[in-house]
Amino acid sequence: MAQRQTSIQKRVRAVILLASVIVLFVTAGAFVIYEAIDFRAQLVRNLSTLAAVIADNSVAPLAFDNKAIAEEILAALRAQSDIEAAAVYDDDGNIFATYPPALPASLLPSAVAGKGHQFRDGALVLFVPVLQEQKPIGTLYLRSSFRGLYEQLWRYGIIVLIVLAGAFGIAFMLSTLLQKRISEPILALTQAAETITRQSDYSVRAPKLTDDELGTLTDAFNRMLSETQENQASLAEQARLLDLSTDAIIVRDLQGVIQFWNRGAQEVYGWTGAEALGKQKHQLLQTEFTEPLEQIMDKLQRQGRWAGELVQRRRDGTRIHVSTRWVLDHETGTNLARVLITDNDITLQKQAEELMKSEAKRLDALVEQRTATLQETIGELEAFSYSISHDMRAPLRAMQGYAKALLADYDGRLDAEAKRYLDRIFRGANRLDLLIQDVLAYSRVAKGEIDLHPVYLERLVDDIISANPEFQAPLARISVEVPLHRVLGHDAYLTQCVTNLLGNAVKFVPPGVVPEVCIRTERVDGKIRIWFEDNGIGIDPLHHQRIFQIFGQVHPEKKYGGTGIGLAIVRKAVQRMNGEAGVESEENHGSRFWLLLNGGEI
Amino acid sequence: MTTTNRALLLVEDNEDDVFLMKRALKAAHVINELCVVEDGQEALDYLSGAGKFADRDSYPLPAVVFLDLKLPYISGHDVLAWIRRQKNLDSLVVIVLTSSNEASDLSRCYALGANSYLVKPPTPDQLEDLARSFKWYWLEYNHFDES
């Protein structure tokens, strides 16, 4: 680039040189012309002066008709090399004397003029009258060649040429220096522009070499570059961001031809940008539309956007589900429109959905099946408890009945031992019947929906005490600290609870002690706690959890009787009434059972 | 006292229960004839006088039926429902005597028109007590439609 002589440099140099040469020529020409004119005028003046002198000197020879002197005078003209010819004419126009003496006729004028000069045949011809006493007595003729002029002009010409050559050389050197001032900033700009074009590198800047208009131009160019670089950077950033997107971002025109294809699209569909650009999108991807394309395009035209799901094919032929969003983009100032498409692969999602659907279906079926099994089990359980209450109790009644009948009917024939055995049979059957009844009571409490409503505890407790002689004096002393708060509960369940708790309280007492039970209520955080405090044998804190479990009896059955289900029924019933049950007790220090239920205040 | 001497019908498939019931009634000095049938179909036949039960001398129409619920062939509920559909048996007193004290059985029997619902007591003494109460209430105080 720098080695090659660029056209701008040539041109600038040519312009400078041309201007210099023209100026030089014009100047030199004017000078030469002036010199030529001045020389002729000077020549006329000099010749006139010379002629005047000679004419003066020729008066006497003419007057005295002395040719020799006249020729002598003329001979003095030898000193003037330019003088080619001179002649003195007498008053009649005849040649009196000539210079040189053998003057060829060709140098003589054809006719003698009175006075004046003229340029004739490449020479100056002068006529001067020879005056004596102001009267003409003859005429002096002088002819001077232009040789001097030519010689001078020639000299001038050489000088001019030398000056021209020197000036040209100087102009050439100056132009070489000067053209740099103009061409270098332009060349720098050109070079920068070429670099940018070739390398697309917008970080290149043209160096500012001058402060003139070219400098301003360079600044403007660099500013433009900066802006372009920023735009380019932001475009690159946007393109990078677009490429970062795992969504496929595609632009296509209304005919479906792909115009933009980001890396996400390559990842989703497998086609590279180079492969996809210019292709028909729906052909390339073998799109399966869920609704006709015309309909979609219609929506797109009317609403400017459309979103849906499509099935398309990857480059390797696999079918993928994509969620797609289309936005119509009208290019500003044109009728052209294109469609910005954002696709993301939801195949996995779809598969997961399908899987979930089928799994949900399977689970539904399983739940249905299990529910059916459970229903069946519940049905069987109900049938079982029904059968317990009906069928299993019948043989017990028979055992009791026949034992009793034996005792009654064969009283005299049975010894004491036989009667004791019969009594054991009777009591065993009795106990089994109690067990069955408790199990049934427990299962009744454990199942079924119940409605809760406020329960008047005082009346409920009174009813229970009056219905059970073992809760009354003299067998027991049960006191109630009135008033008892109302609770939210269920009559039958609460009756069961209170009966069981009182039953335990009067049952588990040391021998010979009259059971004493105090029933009272207290408010605890908006709930009601019902206390049953007894003077019984108490329970080791170790067993406080166990006693509420089914068959969680801790005291020997032989000593106190009971089935071990009573407290389990209490706990279950209280749970069904959204409450809790518990005990505070130590062995030999009585027990304080409690029920915690929601208040039943209206 | 309006003491009735009309027959009683016990519908009961368990022969032990039949034995115990007979014994309890006897202990309670109930002298009314006690007829026994062992399943639901037989109960229907007896009450409608079908087959051998057409002989009302041997098989008199009872004033009271003790009806167990769990019966072979036709359940006690169905027997009760059938009885209440019979115009001529409107005045027949049906006492359900069962070992079930399930609430569902109770409500269903009353809905079907049972006159009373008794749970079989666990001990012979209690059964005897029940028999006495029955005699006293149903046989001595209660008025039957004798038409």
XYZ file of C-alpha atoms in Angstrom:
749
model
C 0.000 0.000 0.000
C 2.575 2.501 1.070
C 5.007 1.251 -1.591
C 2.530 1.707 -4.355
C 2.070 5.182 -5.646
C -1.564 5.784 -5.042
C -3.673 7.722 -7.450
C -4.450 10.371 -4.880
C -0.746 11.030 -4.422
C -0.230 11.186 -8.210
C -3.114 13.470 -8.638
C -2.166 15.812 -5.862
C 1.366 15.936 -7.158
C 0.197 16.447 -10.743
C -2.100 19.254 -9.679
C 0.678 20.967 -7.761
C 3.182 20.517 -10.568
C 0.751 21.556 -13.255
C -0.158 24.685 -11.343
C 3.500 25.489 -10.743
C 4.491 24.919 -14.343
C 1.603 26.942 -15.699
C 2.417 29.812 -13.363
C 6.079 29.620 -14.286
C 5.302 29.555 -17.993
C 2.905 32.432 -17.753
C 5.385 34.425 -15.694
C 8.312 33.632 -17.926
C 6.260 34.271 -21.088
C 5.095 37.632 -19.773
C 8.629 38.484 -18.866
C 9.974 37.508 -22.271
C 7.218 39.373 -24.067
C 7.834 42.405 -21.914
C 11.556 42.127 -22.570
C 10.984 41.828 -26.293
C 8.720 44.873 -26.369
C 11.063 46.830 -24.103
C 14.042 45.816 -26.210
C 12.458 47.079 -29.408
C 11.503 50.356 -27.766
C 14.998 50.687 -26.432
C 16.415 49.797 -29.820
C 14.278 52.509 -31.434
C 15.369 54.973 -28.776
C 19.066 54.053 -29.105
C 18.960 54.057 -32.886
C 17.098 57.405 -32.893
C 19.717 58.932 -30.613
C 22.473 57.481 -32.761
C 20.751 58.653 -35.912
C 20.301 62.149 -34.447
C 23.989 62.309 -33.658
C 25.022 61.046 -37.104
C 22.524 63.290 -38.772
C 23.990 66.243 -36.909
C 27.458 65.173 -37.909
C 26.384 64.683 -41.503
C 25.190 68.286 -41.899
C 28.617 69.617 -42.734
C 29.641 66.922 -45.213
C 26.318 67.312 -46.953
C 26.539 71.026 -47.029
C 29.994 70.840 -48.304
C 29.355 67.842 -50.424
C 32.180 65.934 -48.929
C 31.410 62.314 -49.399
C 34.541 61.055 -47.780
C 33.811 62.688 -44.467
C 30.268 61.551 -44.691
C 31.465 58.001 -45.181
C 33.939 58.470 -42.384
C 31.217 59.516 -40.076
C 29.115 56.535 -41.140
C 32.067 54.241 -40.673
C 31.888 55.028 -36.953
C 28.846 52.805 -36.970
C 31.136 49.821 -37.008
C 31.056 49.934 -33.245
C 27.408 49.086 -33.464
C 27.358 45.493 -34.713
C 23.611 45.535 -35.086
C 23.697 48.269 -37.681
C 23.474 46.485 -40.997
C 23.239 49.418 -43.224
C 23.314 53.188 -43.204
C 22.998 55.721 -45.979
C 22.903 59.499 -46.323
C 20.649 60.856 -49.004
C 20.943 64.361 -50.351
C 18.113 66.702 -50.633
C 17.096 65.183 -53.875
C 16.972 61.676 -52.581
C 20.211 60.477 -54.131
C 22.577 58.404 -52.201
C 25.329 60.566 -50.829
C 27.239 58.128 -48.736
C 26.620 54.541 -47.505
C 27.754 52.237 -44.781
C 29.318 49.895 -45.406
C 30.737 51.548 -48.472
C 29.778 48.572 -50.653
C 26.256 48.386 -49.532
C 24.179 45.822 -51.357
C 21.070 47.332 -52.882
C 18.873 44.791 -51.122
C 19.618 46.555 -47.815
C 18.605 49.929 -49.205
C 15.027 51.114 -49.024
C 13.115 51.232 -52.215
C 11.993 54.716 -51.450
C 13.207 57.398 -49.050
C 10.702 58.402 -46.450
C 10.958 61.797 -44.827
C 11.063 60.760 -41.194
C 10.131 57.867 -38.830
C 10.938 54.273 -38.173
C 9.452 51.024 -39.220
C 10.034 47.323 -38.612
C 10.551 45.777 -41.964
C 11.996 42.454 -43.153
C 13.123 41.466 -39.646
C 14.937 44.749 -39.136
C 14.374 48.266 -37.763
C 14.504 50.906 -40.494
C 14.880 54.555 -39.462
C 14.819 57.777 -41.508
C 16.029 60.978 -39.910
C 16.174 64.307 -41.792
C 19.510 66.056 -41.816
C 18.689 69.611 -40.802
C 20.705 72.724 -41.418
C 19.294 75.770 -39.841
C 16.079 73.958 -39.458
C 15.987 73.184 -43.146
C 16.321 69.684 -44.405
C 19.303 69.148 -46.603
C 19.212 65.395 -46.773
C 18.014 62.266 -45.096
C 19.812 59.692 -42.925
C 18.793 56.065 -43.347
C 19.695 53.484 -40.695
C 18.898 49.791 -40.682
C 19.464 47.767 -37.539
C 19.047 44.051 -37.374
C 17.233 42.273 -34.444
C 20.193 40.078 -33.784
C 20.777 41.685 -30.437
C 17.158 41.138 -29.562
C 17.339 37.584 -30.599
C 20.491 37.014 -28.752
C 19.013 38.576 -25.665
C 15.830 36.624 -26.072
C 17.803 33.489 -26.481
C 19.685 34.242 -23.336
C 16.442 34.952 -21.597
C 15.024 31.756 -22.982
C 17.909 29.751 -21.557
C 17.597 31.497 -18.224
C 13.864 30.897 -18.214
C 14.423 27.253 -19.008
C 16.986 26.947 -16.263
C 14.646 28.755 -13.875
C 11.777 26.567 -15.055
C 13.774 23.425 -14.531
C 14.864 24.605 -11.108
C 11.356 25.724 -10.222
C 9.961 22.444 -11.439
C 12.415 20.585 -9.311
C 11.525 22.687 -6.306
C 7.826 22.335 -7.124
C 8.279 18.611 -7.406
C 9.965 18.444 -4.030
C 7.447 20.775 -2.485
C 4.604 18.852 -4.040
C 6.031 15.655 -2.652
C 6.047 17.253 0.772
C 2.757 19.083 0.346
C 0.832 16.230 -1.173
C 1.593 14.267 1.970
C -0.268 16.791 4.050
C -3.343 16.217 1.926
C -2.982 12.644 0.845
C -1.712 11.155 4.086
C -4.861 11.798 6.135
C -6.917 10.612 3.180
C -4.706 7.578 2.761
C -4.966 6.899 6.494
C -8.746 7.081 6.220
C -8.656 4.829 3.165
C -6.398 2.391 4.891
C -8.615 2.327 7.978
C -11.675 1.821 5.803
C -9.978 -0.987 3.884
C -8.854 -2.703 7.088
C -12.385 -2.505 8.466
C -13.811 -3.840 5.226
C -11.307 -6.665 5.069
C -11.245 -7.664 8.744
C -14.585 -6.317 9.969
C -12.604 -4.908 12.842
C -14.358 -1.796 14.038
C -11.772 -1.104 16.694
C -9.425 0.317 14.000
C -9.054 4.124 14.137
C -7.686 6.471 11.512
C -4.805 8.582 12.910
C -5.546 12.284 13.018
C -2.622 13.978 11.203
C -3.855 17.494 10.758
C -6.154 19.988 12.392
C -7.780 21.158 9.223
C -10.909 19.930 7.469
C -9.227 16.577 6.915
C -8.649 16.358 10.642
C -12.318 17.116 11.196
C -13.156 14.497 8.618
C -10.921 11.982 10.403
C -12.564 12.841 13.696
C -15.995 12.403 12.180
C -14.885 9.132 10.612
C -13.509 7.891 13.936
C -16.640 8.999 15.756
C -18.698 7.104 13.231
C -16.451 4.127 13.786
C -16.910 4.371 17.535
C -20.657 4.427 17.132
C -20.504 1.580 14.666
C -18.252 -0.312 17.046
C -20.701 0.252 19.898
C -23.591 -0.768 17.697
C -21.597 -3.704 16.492
C -20.752 -4.631 20.080
C -24.339 -4.329 21.209
C -25.447 -6.269 18.127
C -22.813 -8.871 18.877
C -23.942 -8.920 22.491
C -27.542 -9.310 21.383
C -26.554 -11.997 18.934
C -24.539 -13.694 21.672
C -27.527 -13.486 24.001
C -29.772 -14.797 21.258
C -27.316 -17.623 20.804
C -27.209 -18.237 24.527
C -30.919 -18.863 24.537
C -31.697 -22.535 24.634
C -34.923 -21.623 22.891
C -34.797 -21.820 19.151
C -35.125 -18.292 17.793
C -35.963 -18.211 14.114
C -36.988 -15.465 11.750
C -38.782 -16.361 8.578
C -40.494 -14.327 5.921
C -44.134 -14.696 5.038
C -43.261 -17.310 2.441
C -41.670 -19.407 5.156
C -38.070 -18.865 4.124
C -35.700 -18.910 7.094
C -33.778 -15.662 7.534
C -32.348 -16.077 10.992
C -31.422 -19.178 12.918
C -29.764 -18.977 16.336
C -27.652 -21.557 18.079
C -30.630 -22.589 20.194
C -32.371 -23.518 16.946
C -29.356 -25.566 15.986
C -29.477 -27.322 19.317
C -33.190 -27.953 19.148
C -33.358 -29.056 15.508
C -29.831 -30.207 14.709
C -29.560 -28.081 11.556
C -26.798 -25.484 11.506
C -27.525 -21.903 10.569
C -25.744 -22.364 7.250
C -27.934 -25.347 6.449
C -31.164 -23.766 7.572
C -30.907 -20.246 6.158
C -32.869 -19.801 2.962
C -34.837 -23.031 3.433
C -38.560 -23.407 3.893
C -39.012 -23.818 7.621
C -41.947 -26.172 7.531
C -40.385 -28.331 4.851
C -37.079 -28.477 6.666
C -38.708 -29.419 9.946
C -41.597 -31.452 8.475
C -43.972 -29.535 10.671
C -47.171 -31.258 11.768
C -49.742 -28.585 12.499
C -52.424 -29.024 15.090
C -54.528 -26.511 13.187
C -54.280 -25.550 9.503
C -51.419 -23.176 8.679
C -53.862 -20.841 6.893
C -55.798 -20.500 10.101
C -52.634 -19.782 12.072
C -51.487 -17.188 9.522
C -54.928 -15.608 9.654
C -54.678 -15.287 13.430
C -51.134 -13.960 13.092
C -52.273 -11.294 10.642
C -55.189 -10.251 12.790
C -53.647 -10.387 16.253
C -49.971 -9.991 15.457
C -49.098 -13.093 17.423
C -49.854 -16.750 17.793
C -48.793 -19.388 20.276
C -49.303 -23.088 20.193
C -47.710 -26.464 20.016
C -46.285 -28.189 16.980
C -44.725 -31.503 16.219
C -41.556 -31.181 14.138
C -38.636 -33.310 13.135
C -35.020 -32.916 14.047
C -32.276 -33.366 11.517
C -31.848 -36.961 12.678
C -35.528 -37.568 12.038
C -36.721 -37.755 15.636
C -40.111 -36.208 16.248
C -40.150 -33.511 18.885
C -42.915 -31.512 20.477
C -42.288 -27.808 20.590
C -44.083 -25.008 22.287
C -43.958 -22.156 19.803
C -44.666 -18.431 19.868
C -44.954 -16.413 16.661
C -44.801 -12.657 16.447
C -45.429 -10.753 13.241
C -42.812 -8.086 12.558
C -43.480 -5.393 9.966
C -40.220 -3.981 8.710
C -40.437 -0.247 9.063
C -41.069 1.648 5.866
C -41.750 -1.409 3.770
C -44.588 -3.731 3.063
C -42.354 -6.619 3.978
C -43.224 -8.619 7.027
C -41.513 -11.475 8.745
C -42.301 -13.783 11.581
C -40.207 -14.055 14.714
C -40.522 -17.575 16.037
C -39.478 -18.808 19.444
C -39.624 -22.571 19.874
C -38.745 -24.640 22.846
C -38.529 -28.367 23.010
C -41.188 -29.722 25.322
C -40.840 -33.316 24.262
C -39.562 -34.403 27.663
C -42.289 -32.393 29.308
C -44.833 -34.019 27.015
C -43.444 -37.425 27.738
C -43.469 -36.640 31.439
C -47.048 -35.448 31.093
C -47.979 -38.596 29.251
C -46.138 -40.613 31.837
C -47.844 -38.700 34.596
C -51.191 -39.152 32.923
C -50.711 -42.852 32.535
C -49.211 -43.007 36.004
C -52.151 -41.031 37.376
C -54.472 -43.396 35.534
C -52.589 -46.333 36.929
C -52.685 -44.792 40.398
C -56.372 -44.046 40.018
C -56.947 -47.619 39.064
C -54.785 -48.731 41.956
C -56.612 -46.428 44.358
C -59.901 -47.697 43.002
C -58.720 -51.228 43.411
C -57.378 -50.576 46.889
C -60.521 -48.699 47.831
C -62.542 -51.619 46.619
C -60.317 -53.976 48.602
C -60.589 -51.700 51.599
C -64.352 -51.473 51.226
C -64.412 -55.214 51.010
C -62.241 -55.468 54.111
C -64.418 -52.974 55.934
C -67.453 -54.904 54.818
C -65.842 -58.088 56.016
C -64.893 -56.433 59.281
C -68.433 -55.213 59.757
C -69.700 -58.647 58.918
C -67.128 -59.983 61.367
C -68.200 -57.750 64.228
C -71.816 -58.424 63.375
C -71.081 -62.087 63.432
C -69.253 -61.696 66.768
C -72.228 -59.997 68.305
C -74.631 -62.578 66.905
C -72.957 -65.909 66.490
C -70.088 -65.895 68.939
C -72.164 -64.734 71.826
C -74.715 -67.477 71.272
C -72.399 -70.345 72.361
C -71.405 -68.264 75.372
C -74.994 -67.878 76.331
C -75.385 -71.625 75.861
C -72.392 -72.325 78.109
C -73.737 -70.031 80.768
C -77.249 -71.311 80.334
C -76.376 -74.996 80.538
C -73.990 -74.469 83.448
C -76.714 -72.641 85.278
C -79.256 -75.309 84.302
C -76.960 -78.048 85.562
C -76.537 -76.244 88.852
C -80.250 -75.724 89.160
C -81.550 -79.048 87.943
C -78.898 -81.412 89.331
C -78.141 -79.574 92.504
C -78.505 -82.607 94.747
C -76.415 -84.892 92.601
C -73.342 -82.670 92.180
C -70.531 -82.519 94.709
C -68.802 -79.295 95.651
C -65.927 -79.848 93.217
C -68.325 -80.308 90.263
C -70.236 -77.194 91.263
C -66.928 -75.239 91.413
C -66.034 -76.390 87.893
C -69.448 -75.351 86.631
C -68.968 -71.982 88.289
C -65.607 -71.584 86.506
C -67.264 -72.418 83.167
C -69.977 -69.877 83.890
C -67.548 -67.131 84.831
C -65.198 -67.855 81.954
C -68.062 -67.530 79.523
C -69.183 -64.367 81.261
C -65.758 -62.822 80.937
C -65.497 -63.715 77.274
C -68.875 -62.073 76.715
C -67.608 -58.899 78.392
C -64.538 -58.979 76.183
C -66.619 -59.332 73.057
C -68.870 -56.487 74.115
C -65.871 -54.211 74.753
C -64.262 -55.068 71.442
C -67.530 -54.273 69.724
C -67.810 -51.032 71.671
C -64.269 -50.114 70.613
C -64.917 -50.849 66.967
C -68.186 -48.917 67.126
C -66.337 -45.897 68.550
C -63.564 -46.178 65.981
C -65.760 -46.066 62.906
C -68.497 -43.962 61.416
C -69.121 -40.229 61.262
C -70.339 -38.408 64.322
C -71.915 -34.997 64.848
C -70.519 -32.962 67.703
C -72.763 -30.708 69.757
C -72.663 -29.055 73.179
C -73.086 -31.619 75.957
C -74.388 -30.803 79.462
C -71.874 -32.732 81.531
C -73.718 -32.345 84.851
C -76.833 -34.092 83.598
C -74.799 -36.717 81.751
C -72.756 -37.561 84.875
C -75.913 -37.611 87.041
C -77.579 -40.045 84.624
C -74.557 -42.345 84.658
C -74.338 -42.362 88.433
C -78.055 -43.072 88.843
C -77.917 -45.880 86.291
C -75.023 -47.685 88.005
C -75.404 -48.780 91.639
C -71.662 -49.372 91.927
C -71.142 -45.611 91.556
C -73.477 -44.881 94.447
C -73.171 -44.946 98.227
C -72.321 -46.992 100.025
C -70.205 -48.711 97.333
C -68.581 -45.453 96.222
C -68.589 -41.746 96.875
C -68.594 -39.723 93.707
C -68.679 -35.949 94.059
C -69.191 -33.390 91.322
C -67.793 -29.874 91.617
C -70.624 -27.903 90.058
C -70.917 -26.178 87.741
C -69.338 -28.354 85.089
C -68.544 -26.537 81.845
C -70.295 -27.633 78.742
C -68.135 -29.387 76.164
C -68.421 -30.002 72.459
C -68.898 -33.724 72.160
C -71.189 -36.639 71.524
C -73.578 -37.961 74.158
C -73.016 -41.656 73.587
C -69.257 -41.341 73.298
C -69.005 -39.162 76.394
C -71.234 -41.558 78.325
C -68.931 -44.358 77.318
C -65.871 -42.359 78.440
C -67.271 -41.256 81.779
C -68.650 -44.730 82.523
C -65.340 -46.382 81.767
C -63.310 -43.864 83.793
C -65.658 -44.086 86.793
C -65.704 -47.876 86.412
C -61.927 -47.954 86.629
C -61.882 -45.505 89.539
C -64.178 -47.619 91.676
C -62.568 -50.865 90.588
C -58.905 -50.154 91.246
C -58.902 -49.422 94.968
C -56.971 -51.113 97.752
C -59.001 -53.736 99.574
C -61.336 -52.325 102.183
C -61.206 -48.784 100.858
C -64.383 -47.064 99.712
C -63.683 -45.495 96.315
C -63.895 -41.730 96.216
C -63.985 -39.848 92.947
C -64.125 -36.112 92.366
C -65.281 -34.828 88.986
C -64.546 -31.222 88.057
C -63.794 -29.102 84.994
C -61.375 -26.269 84.223
C -60.732 -23.999 81.286
C -57.431 -24.491 79.511
C -56.692 -22.209 76.551
C -60.281 -22.080 75.380
C -60.732 -25.777 75.911
C -62.306 -27.690 78.763
C -60.425 -30.240 80.831
C -62.553 -32.711 82.773
C -60.787 -34.204 85.787
C -61.580 -37.567 87.425
C -59.546 -37.693 90.654
C -59.692 -40.904 92.653
C -58.187 -42.427 95.785
C -57.281 -45.648 94.021
C -54.121 -47.652 93.779
C -52.609 -45.271 91.252
C -50.509 -46.106 88.223
C -46.754 -46.088 87.875
C -45.830 -43.258 85.413
C -43.995 -45.962 83.475
C -47.347 -47.328 82.365
C -49.188 -44.075 81.597
C -48.861 -44.578 77.865
C -49.596 -48.272 77.820
C -52.861 -48.128 79.720
C -54.520 -46.264 76.859
C -53.619 -48.972 74.388
C -55.977 -51.785 73.626
C -55.372 -54.722 76.009
C -52.928 -52.394 77.810
C -54.018 -53.583 81.231
C -51.284 -53.268 83.855
C -52.959 -54.711 86.947
C -53.517 -58.435 87.302
C -56.866 -59.360 85.891
C -57.442 -61.874 88.593
C -57.255 -59.169 91.211
C -59.337 -56.455 89.570
C -61.090 -57.981 86.575
C -61.649 -55.958 83.412
C -60.842 -56.564 79.785
C -58.038 -54.025 79.185
C -60.072 -52.252 76.523
C -61.874 -49.615 78.599
C -59.210 -46.877 78.404
C -58.513 -47.630 74.751
C -62.209 -46.989 74.111
C -61.946 -43.744 76.110
C -58.980 -42.517 74.127
C -60.493 -43.468 70.799
C -63.831 -41.848 71.690
C -62.111 -38.626 72.820
C -60.063 -38.548 69.642
C -63.283 -38.832 67.647
C -64.523 -35.772 69.553
C -61.304 -33.889 68.591
C -59.975 -34.152 72.123
C -57.268 -35.813 74.168
C -57.137 -38.053 77.204
C -54.414 -38.531 79.789
C -53.532 -39.314 83.345
C -51.426 -37.927 86.193
C -50.710 -40.539 88.768
C -48.210 -42.248 90.981
C -48.515 -45.662 92.434
C -50.468 -45.715 95.738
C -51.365 -42.034 95.478
C -54.537 -42.178 93.456
C -55.010 -41.264 89.796
C -56.111 -38.069 88.101
C -57.510 -38.947 84.690
C -58.443 -36.103 82.382
C -60.293 -35.491 79.131
C -59.531 -32.358 77.120
C -62.354 -31.299 74.829
C -63.453 -28.186 72.959
C -65.773 -25.896 74.892
C -69.467 -26.204 74.131
C -70.540 -22.647 75.030
C -73.096 -21.252 72.652
C -105.359 -57.914 83.991
C -106.253 -59.114 80.541
C -104.120 -62.219 80.647
C -104.044 -63.807 77.237
C -103.630 -67.521 76.722
C -102.886 -67.334 73.047
C -99.851 -69.068 71.601
C -96.360 -67.563 71.226
C -94.128 -68.224 68.220
C -90.345 -68.364 68.619
C -88.397 -67.974 65.387
C -84.925 -69.217 66.356
C -82.418 -71.442 64.599
C -80.127 -71.935 67.597
C -81.386 -74.874 69.611
C -79.434 -73.710 72.687
C -81.218 -70.407 72.595
C -84.511 -72.287 72.103
C -83.692 -74.392 75.158
C -82.711 -71.382 77.251
C -85.762 -69.410 76.162
C -88.110 -72.247 76.930
C -86.438 -72.657 80.325
C -86.625 -68.937 81.083
C -90.298 -68.723 80.097
C -91.018 -71.728 82.204
C -89.140 -70.179 85.136
C -91.214 -67.042 84.632
C -94.373 -69.159 84.742
C -95.474 -68.369 81.236
C -98.073 -71.030 80.495
C -98.908 -70.014 76.923
C -98.123 -72.580 74.260
C -94.678 -71.872 72.688
C -94.378 -72.904 69.052
C -90.920 -72.937 67.523
C -89.814 -72.612 63.890
C -86.152 -72.745 62.911
C -85.826 -70.537 59.872
C -87.378 -67.606 58.063
C -89.143 -69.669 55.430
C -90.749 -71.835 58.096
C -91.860 -68.685 59.906
C -93.563 -67.461 56.745
C -95.167 -70.869 56.188
C -96.372 -71.024 59.781
C -97.898 -67.563 59.748
C -99.528 -68.000 56.347
C -100.763 -71.514 57.252
C -98.944 -73.198 54.413
C -98.491 -76.975 54.289
C -98.695 -78.726 57.604
C -99.228 -75.340 59.338
C -102.712 -75.171 57.815
C -103.783 -77.160 60.849
C -104.441 -74.316 63.248
C -105.296 -76.705 66.040
C -101.778 -78.023 66.104
C -100.221 -74.757 64.926
C -102.361 -71.900 66.277
C -101.869 -68.373 65.038
C -99.734 -66.672 67.711
C -100.373 -63.394 69.522
C -96.660 -62.658 69.822
C -93.661 -63.590 67.640
C -90.143 -63.675 69.088
C -88.056 -63.039 66.008
C -84.342 -63.633 65.743
C -82.669 -61.609 63.011
C -79.969 -63.961 61.838
C -81.869 -66.828 60.279
C -81.253 -69.320 57.509
C -82.923 -68.797 54.065
C -84.937 -65.714 54.925
C -83.551 -63.198 57.403
C -85.478 -61.877 60.353
C -85.689 -58.461 58.689
C -87.371 -59.994 55.647
C -89.759 -62.013 57.832
C -90.663 -58.811 59.663
C -91.147 -56.937 56.401
C -93.321 -59.776 55.071
C -95.440 -59.817 58.246
C -96.071 -56.092 57.992
C -97.238 -56.531 54.412
C -99.883 -59.057 55.483
C -103.253 -57.374 56.146
C -104.454 -60.144 58.430
C -101.361 -59.931 60.634
C -101.720 -56.244 61.519
C -102.311 -56.961 65.152
C -99.485 -59.524 65.463
C -96.971 -58.316 68.048
C -93.429 -58.808 66.759
C -90.661 -58.705 69.363
C -87.199 -58.806 67.874
C -85.003 -60.965 70.096
C -81.453 -60.892 68.891
C -77.876 -60.855 70.108
C -77.183 -57.772 67.939
C -77.297 -54.369 69.509
C -76.069 -52.718 66.324
C -77.721 -49.353 65.795
C -78.359 -50.229 62.156
C -80.333 -53.335 63.112
C -82.326 -51.379 65.651
C -83.358 -48.572 63.376
C -84.101 -50.940 60.514
C -86.337 -53.152 62.649
C -88.341 -50.234 64.013
C -88.624 -48.829 60.510
C -90.013 -52.188 59.369
C -92.608 -52.127 62.148
C -91.202 -54.115 65.067
C -93.190 -53.672 68.280
C -90.183 -54.173 70.517
C -86.462 -54.839 70.253
C -84.758 -56.994 72.878
C -81.088 -57.924 73.044
C -80.536 -61.470 74.248
C -79.146 -61.138 77.787
C -75.826 -62.859 78.429
C -76.789 -64.751 81.574
C -79.663 -67.150 82.282
C -80.667 -65.066 85.264
C -81.025 -61.979 83.130
C -82.947 -63.981 80.520
C -85.295 -65.189 83.210
C -85.698 -61.599 84.324
C -86.548 -60.662 80.767
C -89.073 -63.460 80.509
C -90.767 -62.266 83.655
C -90.914 -58.692 82.413
C -92.311 -59.945 79.120
C -95.038 -61.900 80.824
C -95.902 -59.025 83.070
C -96.019 -56.432 80.308
C -97.127 -58.213 77.156
C -99.230 -61.024 78.520
C -100.816 -59.287 81.476
C -101.049 -55.605 80.700
C -101.066 -55.407 76.952
C -104.374 -55.493 75.070
C -104.449 -57.620 71.960
C -106.745 -57.186 69.046
C -108.785 -60.343 69.431
C -111.075 -59.795 66.461
